[in-house]
Amino acid sequence: MLTQLNNIKDQLSTLRDRDMQRQKQVTDLKDEINSCRGVREEECRRSRPGYDYTGKVNITQSGRTCQAWILQTPHYHPHTSLPENYCRNPDGMPDPWCYTTDPNKRWDLCVIPYCVTCPLECLRKNDPKGTKYFGTLNVTKTGDPCQRWDSQTPHTHSFGQLYDQENYCRNPDDDDDGPWCYTTNADHLWEYCTVPYC
């Protein structure tokens, strides 16, 4: 009798474990579905170095307040055209950063979350040039495949900050005509991409 009770307890425990696993699978699936929602695009970054970040974080990873970019005190610097005192990455550092208001700490990195939302495969109305386009289009308007941004063949370029953007169309130089890429065609340096409007 005791053995039967123990067997029943084991079976109940196994059923509870399976039920918990199923509930976790459902929760994980819901999380995956909801992962295309989340932090507003402006408050996160899609690139590893965060060159695309345009949010309003103005506190560094060590808790220091950022110095306004237009100011030259307490730290003199060349980046006076950036907005307010928000963390940015104007020069290819590993992360967004800012000069600090602490006279003893010139600059510091900022903690900016990665976007968890799915990138749009179109140009938003508030971004007609596509500078914030992070979709996966990787062919030019004439059909040439795009060259990887972390490659210097067949064409060399100076857009090293895009090393994590595979071979997707991007607009790293704020071109008025929108996203483009270098091509894998040795006879055709670069070309625009046909990214639809949302």
CSV table of C-alpha atoms in Angstrom, one decimal:
chain,number,residue,atom,x,y,z
A,1,MET,CA,0.0,0.0,0.0
A,2,LEU,CA,2.8,2.4,0.9
A,3,THR,CA,4.5,1.6,-2.4
A,4,GLN,CA,1.3,2.4,-4.3
A,5,LEU,CA,1.0,5.7,-2.5
A,6,ASN,CA,4.6,6.6,-3.3
A,7,ASN,CA,4.0,5.7,-6.9
A,8,ILE,CA,0.9,7.9,-7.1
A,9,LYS,CA,2.8,10.7,-5.4
A,10,ASP,CA,5.6,10.3,-8.0
A,11,GLN,CA,3.1,10.3,-10.9
A,12,LEU,CA,1.4,13.4,-9.5
A,13,SER,CA,4.7,15.1,-9.2
A,14,THR,CA,5.6,14.2,-12.8
A,15,LEU,CA,2.2,15.5,-14.0
A,16,ARG,CA,2.8,18.8,-12.1
A,17,ASP,CA,6.3,19.1,-13.6
A,18,ARG,CA,4.9,18.6,-17.1
A,19,ASP,CA,2.1,21.1,-16.4
A,20,MET,CA,4.7,23.6,-15.3
A,21,GLN,CA,6.8,23.0,-18.3
A,22,ARG,CA,3.8,23.5,-20.6
A,23,GLN,CA,2.9,26.7,-18.8
A,24,LYS,CA,6.5,27.9,-19.2
A,25,GLN,CA,6.4,27.0,-22.9
A,26,VAL,CA,3.2,29.0,-23.3
A,27,THR,CA,4.7,31.9,-21.4
A,28,ASP,CA,7.9,31.7,-23.5
A,29,LEU,CA,5.8,31.7,-26.7
A,30,LYS,CA,3.8,34.7,-25.5
A,31,ASP,CA,7.1,36.5,-24.7
A,32,GLU,CA,8.4,35.7,-28.2
A,33,ILE,CA,5.2,37.1,-29.7
A,34,ASN,CA,5.4,40.2,-27.5
A,35,SER,CA,9.1,40.7,-28.2
A,36,CYS,CA,8.1,42.7,-31.3
A,37,ARG,CA,6.7,45.2,-28.8
A,38,GLY,CA,8.6,46.8,-26.0
A,39,VAL,CA,10.9,49.7,-25.5
A,40,ARG,CA,10.2,52.7,-27.7
A,41,GLU,CA,12.6,52.8,-30.7
A,42,GLU,CA,14.1,56.1,-29.5
A,43,GLU,CA,15.0,54.7,-26.1
A,44,CYS,CA,17.1,51.7,-27.3
A,45,ARG,CA,19.8,50.9,-29.8
A,46,ARG,CA,19.9,48.3,-32.6
A,47,SER,CA,23.6,48.5,-33.3
A,48,ARG,CA,26.3,47.2,-31.0
A,49,PRO,CA,28.2,50.5,-30.7
A,50,GLY,CA,24.9,52.4,-30.5
A,51,TYR,CA,25.6,55.0,-33.2
A,52,ASP,CA,21.8,54.9,-33.9
A,53,TYR,CA,20.8,55.8,-30.4
A,54,THR,CA,18.7,59.0,-30.2
A,55,GLY,CA,17.2,58.7,-26.7
A,56,LYS,CA,17.4,60.9,-23.6
A,57,VAL,CA,19.6,58.9,-21.2
A,58,ASN,CA,22.0,61.4,-19.6
A,59,ILE,CA,23.5,59.5,-16.7
A,60,THR,CA,26.6,57.4,-17.2
A,61,GLN,CA,27.2,53.8,-16.1
A,62,SER,CA,29.0,55.1,-13.0
A,63,GLY,CA,26.0,57.4,-12.1
A,64,ARG,CA,27.6,60.7,-13.3
A,65,THR,CA,25.5,63.4,-15.0
A,66,CYS,CA,26.4,64.1,-18.6
A,67,GLN,CA,27.8,67.5,-19.5
A,68,ALA,CA,25.8,69.4,-22.1
A,69,TRP,CA,27.5,68.9,-25.5
A,70,ILE,CA,27.3,72.6,-26.3
A,71,LEU,CA,29.4,73.4,-23.1
A,72,GLN,CA,33.1,73.4,-22.9
A,73,THR,CA,33.4,73.1,-19.1
A,74,PRO,CA,34.4,71.2,-17.2
A,75,HIS,CA,35.7,69.4,-20.3
A,76,TYR,CA,36.7,70.9,-23.6
A,77,HIS,CA,35.7,68.8,-26.6
A,78,PRO,CA,34.9,68.9,-30.4
A,79,HIS,CA,31.4,67.5,-30.4
A,80,THR,CA,29.4,70.7,-29.8
A,81,SER,CA,26.5,70.0,-32.2
A,82,LEU,CA,25.0,67.1,-30.3
A,83,PRO,CA,21.7,67.6,-28.4
A,84,GLU,CA,21.3,68.5,-24.8
A,85,ASN,CA,23.4,66.3,-22.5
A,86,TYR,CA,22.2,62.9,-23.9
A,87,CYS,CA,24.5,59.9,-24.3
A,88,ARG,CA,25.6,59.5,-27.9
A,89,ASN,CA,28.3,57.8,-30.0
A,90,PRO,CA,29.7,60.3,-32.4
A,91,ASP,CA,33.1,58.7,-32.8
A,92,GLY,CA,32.8,54.9,-32.9
A,93,MET,CA,33.4,54.0,-29.3
A,94,PRO,CA,32.1,50.6,-28.1
A,95,ASP,CA,29.0,52.1,-26.6
A,96,PRO,CA,27.2,55.5,-26.4
A,97,TRP,CA,28.9,57.8,-24.0
A,98,CYS,CA,29.2,61.4,-22.8
A,99,TYR,CA,31.5,63.9,-21.2
A,100,THR,CA,30.7,64.2,-17.5
A,101,THR,CA,30.0,67.1,-15.2
A,102,ASP,CA,32.6,65.6,-12.8
A,103,PRO,CA,35.9,67.6,-13.3
A,104,ASN,CA,37.8,64.4,-12.3
A,105,LYS,CA,36.2,62.1,-14.9
A,106,ARG,CA,36.4,63.4,-18.5
A,107,TRP,CA,34.0,60.9,-20.1
A,108,ASP,CA,32.1,57.7,-19.3
A,109,LEU,CA,30.1,55.1,-21.2
A,110,CYS,CA,26.3,54.9,-20.8
A,111,VAL,CA,24.1,51.9,-20.4
A,112,ILE,CA,21.7,51.8,-23.3
A,113,PRO,CA,19.4,48.8,-23.7
A,114,TYR,CA,19.2,46.9,-27.0
A,115,CYS,CA,15.9,47.1,-28.9
A,116,VAL,CA,13.9,44.0,-28.5
A,117,THR,CA,11.2,45.0,-31.0
A,118,CYS,CA,11.3,43.6,-34.5
A,119,PRO,CA,12.7,46.1,-36.9
A,120,LEU,CA,10.4,47.6,-39.5
A,121,GLU,CA,10.9,46.5,-43.1
A,122,CYS,CA,9.8,50.0,-44.3
A,123,LEU,CA,10.7,53.7,-43.9
A,124,ARG,CA,8.6,55.4,-41.3
A,125,LYS,CA,7.0,58.8,-42.0
A,126,ASN,CA,9.1,60.5,-39.4
A,127,ASP,CA,12.3,59.0,-41.0
A,128,PRO,CA,11.9,59.5,-44.8
A,129,LYS,CA,15.7,59.2,-45.3
A,130,GLY,CA,15.9,55.9,-43.6
A,131,THR,CA,18.6,56.8,-41.1
A,132,LYS,CA,16.8,54.6,-38.5
A,133,TYR,CA,16.0,51.8,-41.0
A,134,PHE,CA,17.2,48.5,-39.5
A,135,GLY,CA,15.3,46.1,-41.8
A,136,THR,CA,16.8,43.1,-43.6
A,137,LEU,CA,16.6,44.3,-47.3
A,138,ASN,CA,20.0,43.3,-48.8
A,139,VAL,CA,19.8,43.9,-52.5
A,140,THR,CA,20.0,47.1,-54.5
A,141,LYS,CA,17.2,48.5,-56.7
A,142,THR,CA,18.8,46.8,-59.7
A,143,GLY,CA,19.2,43.5,-57.9
A,144,ASP,CA,22.9,43.5,-57.0
A,145,PRO,CA,23.5,41.7,-53.6
A,146,CYS,CA,24.9,44.0,-50.9
A,147,GLN,CA,28.4,43.7,-49.6
A,148,ARG,CA,28.8,42.9,-45.9
A,149,TRP,CA,29.6,46.1,-43.9
A,150,ASP,CA,32.4,44.2,-42.1
A,151,SER,CA,34.0,43.3,-45.4
A,152,GLN,CA,36.4,45.4,-47.5
A,153,THR,CA,36.0,43.4,-50.6
A,154,PRO,CA,35.2,43.8,-53.4
A,155,HIS,CA,35.0,47.5,-52.3
A,156,THR,CA,36.8,49.3,-49.5
A,157,HIS,CA,34.9,51.8,-47.3
A,158,SER,CA,35.1,53.8,-44.1
A,159,PHE,CA,31.9,52.7,-42.4
A,160,GLY,CA,33.5,50.4,-39.8
A,161,GLN,CA,30.8,51.4,-37.3
A,162,LEU,CA,28.3,49.2,-39.3
A,163,TYR,CA,30.3,46.0,-38.7
A,164,ASP,CA,27.3,44.4,-37.0
A,165,GLN,CA,24.8,45.2,-39.8
A,166,GLU,CA,25.6,42.2,-42.0
A,167,ASN,CA,24.9,43.2,-45.6
A,168,TYR,CA,21.7,45.1,-45.0
A,169,CYS,CA,20.8,48.4,-46.7
A,170,ARG,CA,21.6,51.3,-44.4
A,171,ASN,CA,21.9,55.1,-44.5
A,172,PRO,CA,25.0,55.8,-42.4
A,173,ASP,CA,25.8,59.1,-44.0
A,174,ASP,CA,22.3,60.7,-43.8
A,175,ASP,CA,21.9,60.5,-47.6
A,176,ASP,CA,18.9,62.4,-48.8
A,177,ASP,CA,17.9,59.6,-51.1
A,178,GLY,CA,17.7,56.9,-48.4
A,179,PRO,CA,19.3,53.6,-47.6
A,180,TRP,CA,22.0,52.1,-49.8
A,181,CYS,CA,24.8,49.6,-49.8
A,182,TYR,CA,28.1,48.7,-51.4
A,183,THR,CA,27.5,45.9,-53.9
A,184,THR,CA,29.2,42.5,-54.3
A,185,ASN,CA,29.5,43.4,-58.0
A,186,ALA,CA,33.2,44.5,-58.5
A,187,ASP,CA,32.1,46.8,-61.4
A,188,HIS,CA,29.4,48.6,-59.4
A,189,LEU,CA,30.6,50.3,-56.2
A,190,TRP,CA,27.3,51.1,-54.5
A,191,GLU,CA,23.6,51.7,-55.1
A,192,TYR,CA,20.4,52.8,-53.4
A,193,CYS,CA,17.9,50.2,-52.2
A,194,THR,CA,14.2,50.3,-52.8
A,195,VAL,CA,12.8,50.3,-49.2
A,196,PRO,CA,9.1,50.8,-49.2
A,197,TYR,CA,7.4,53.4,-47.1
A,198,CYS,CA,5.2,52.2,-44.2
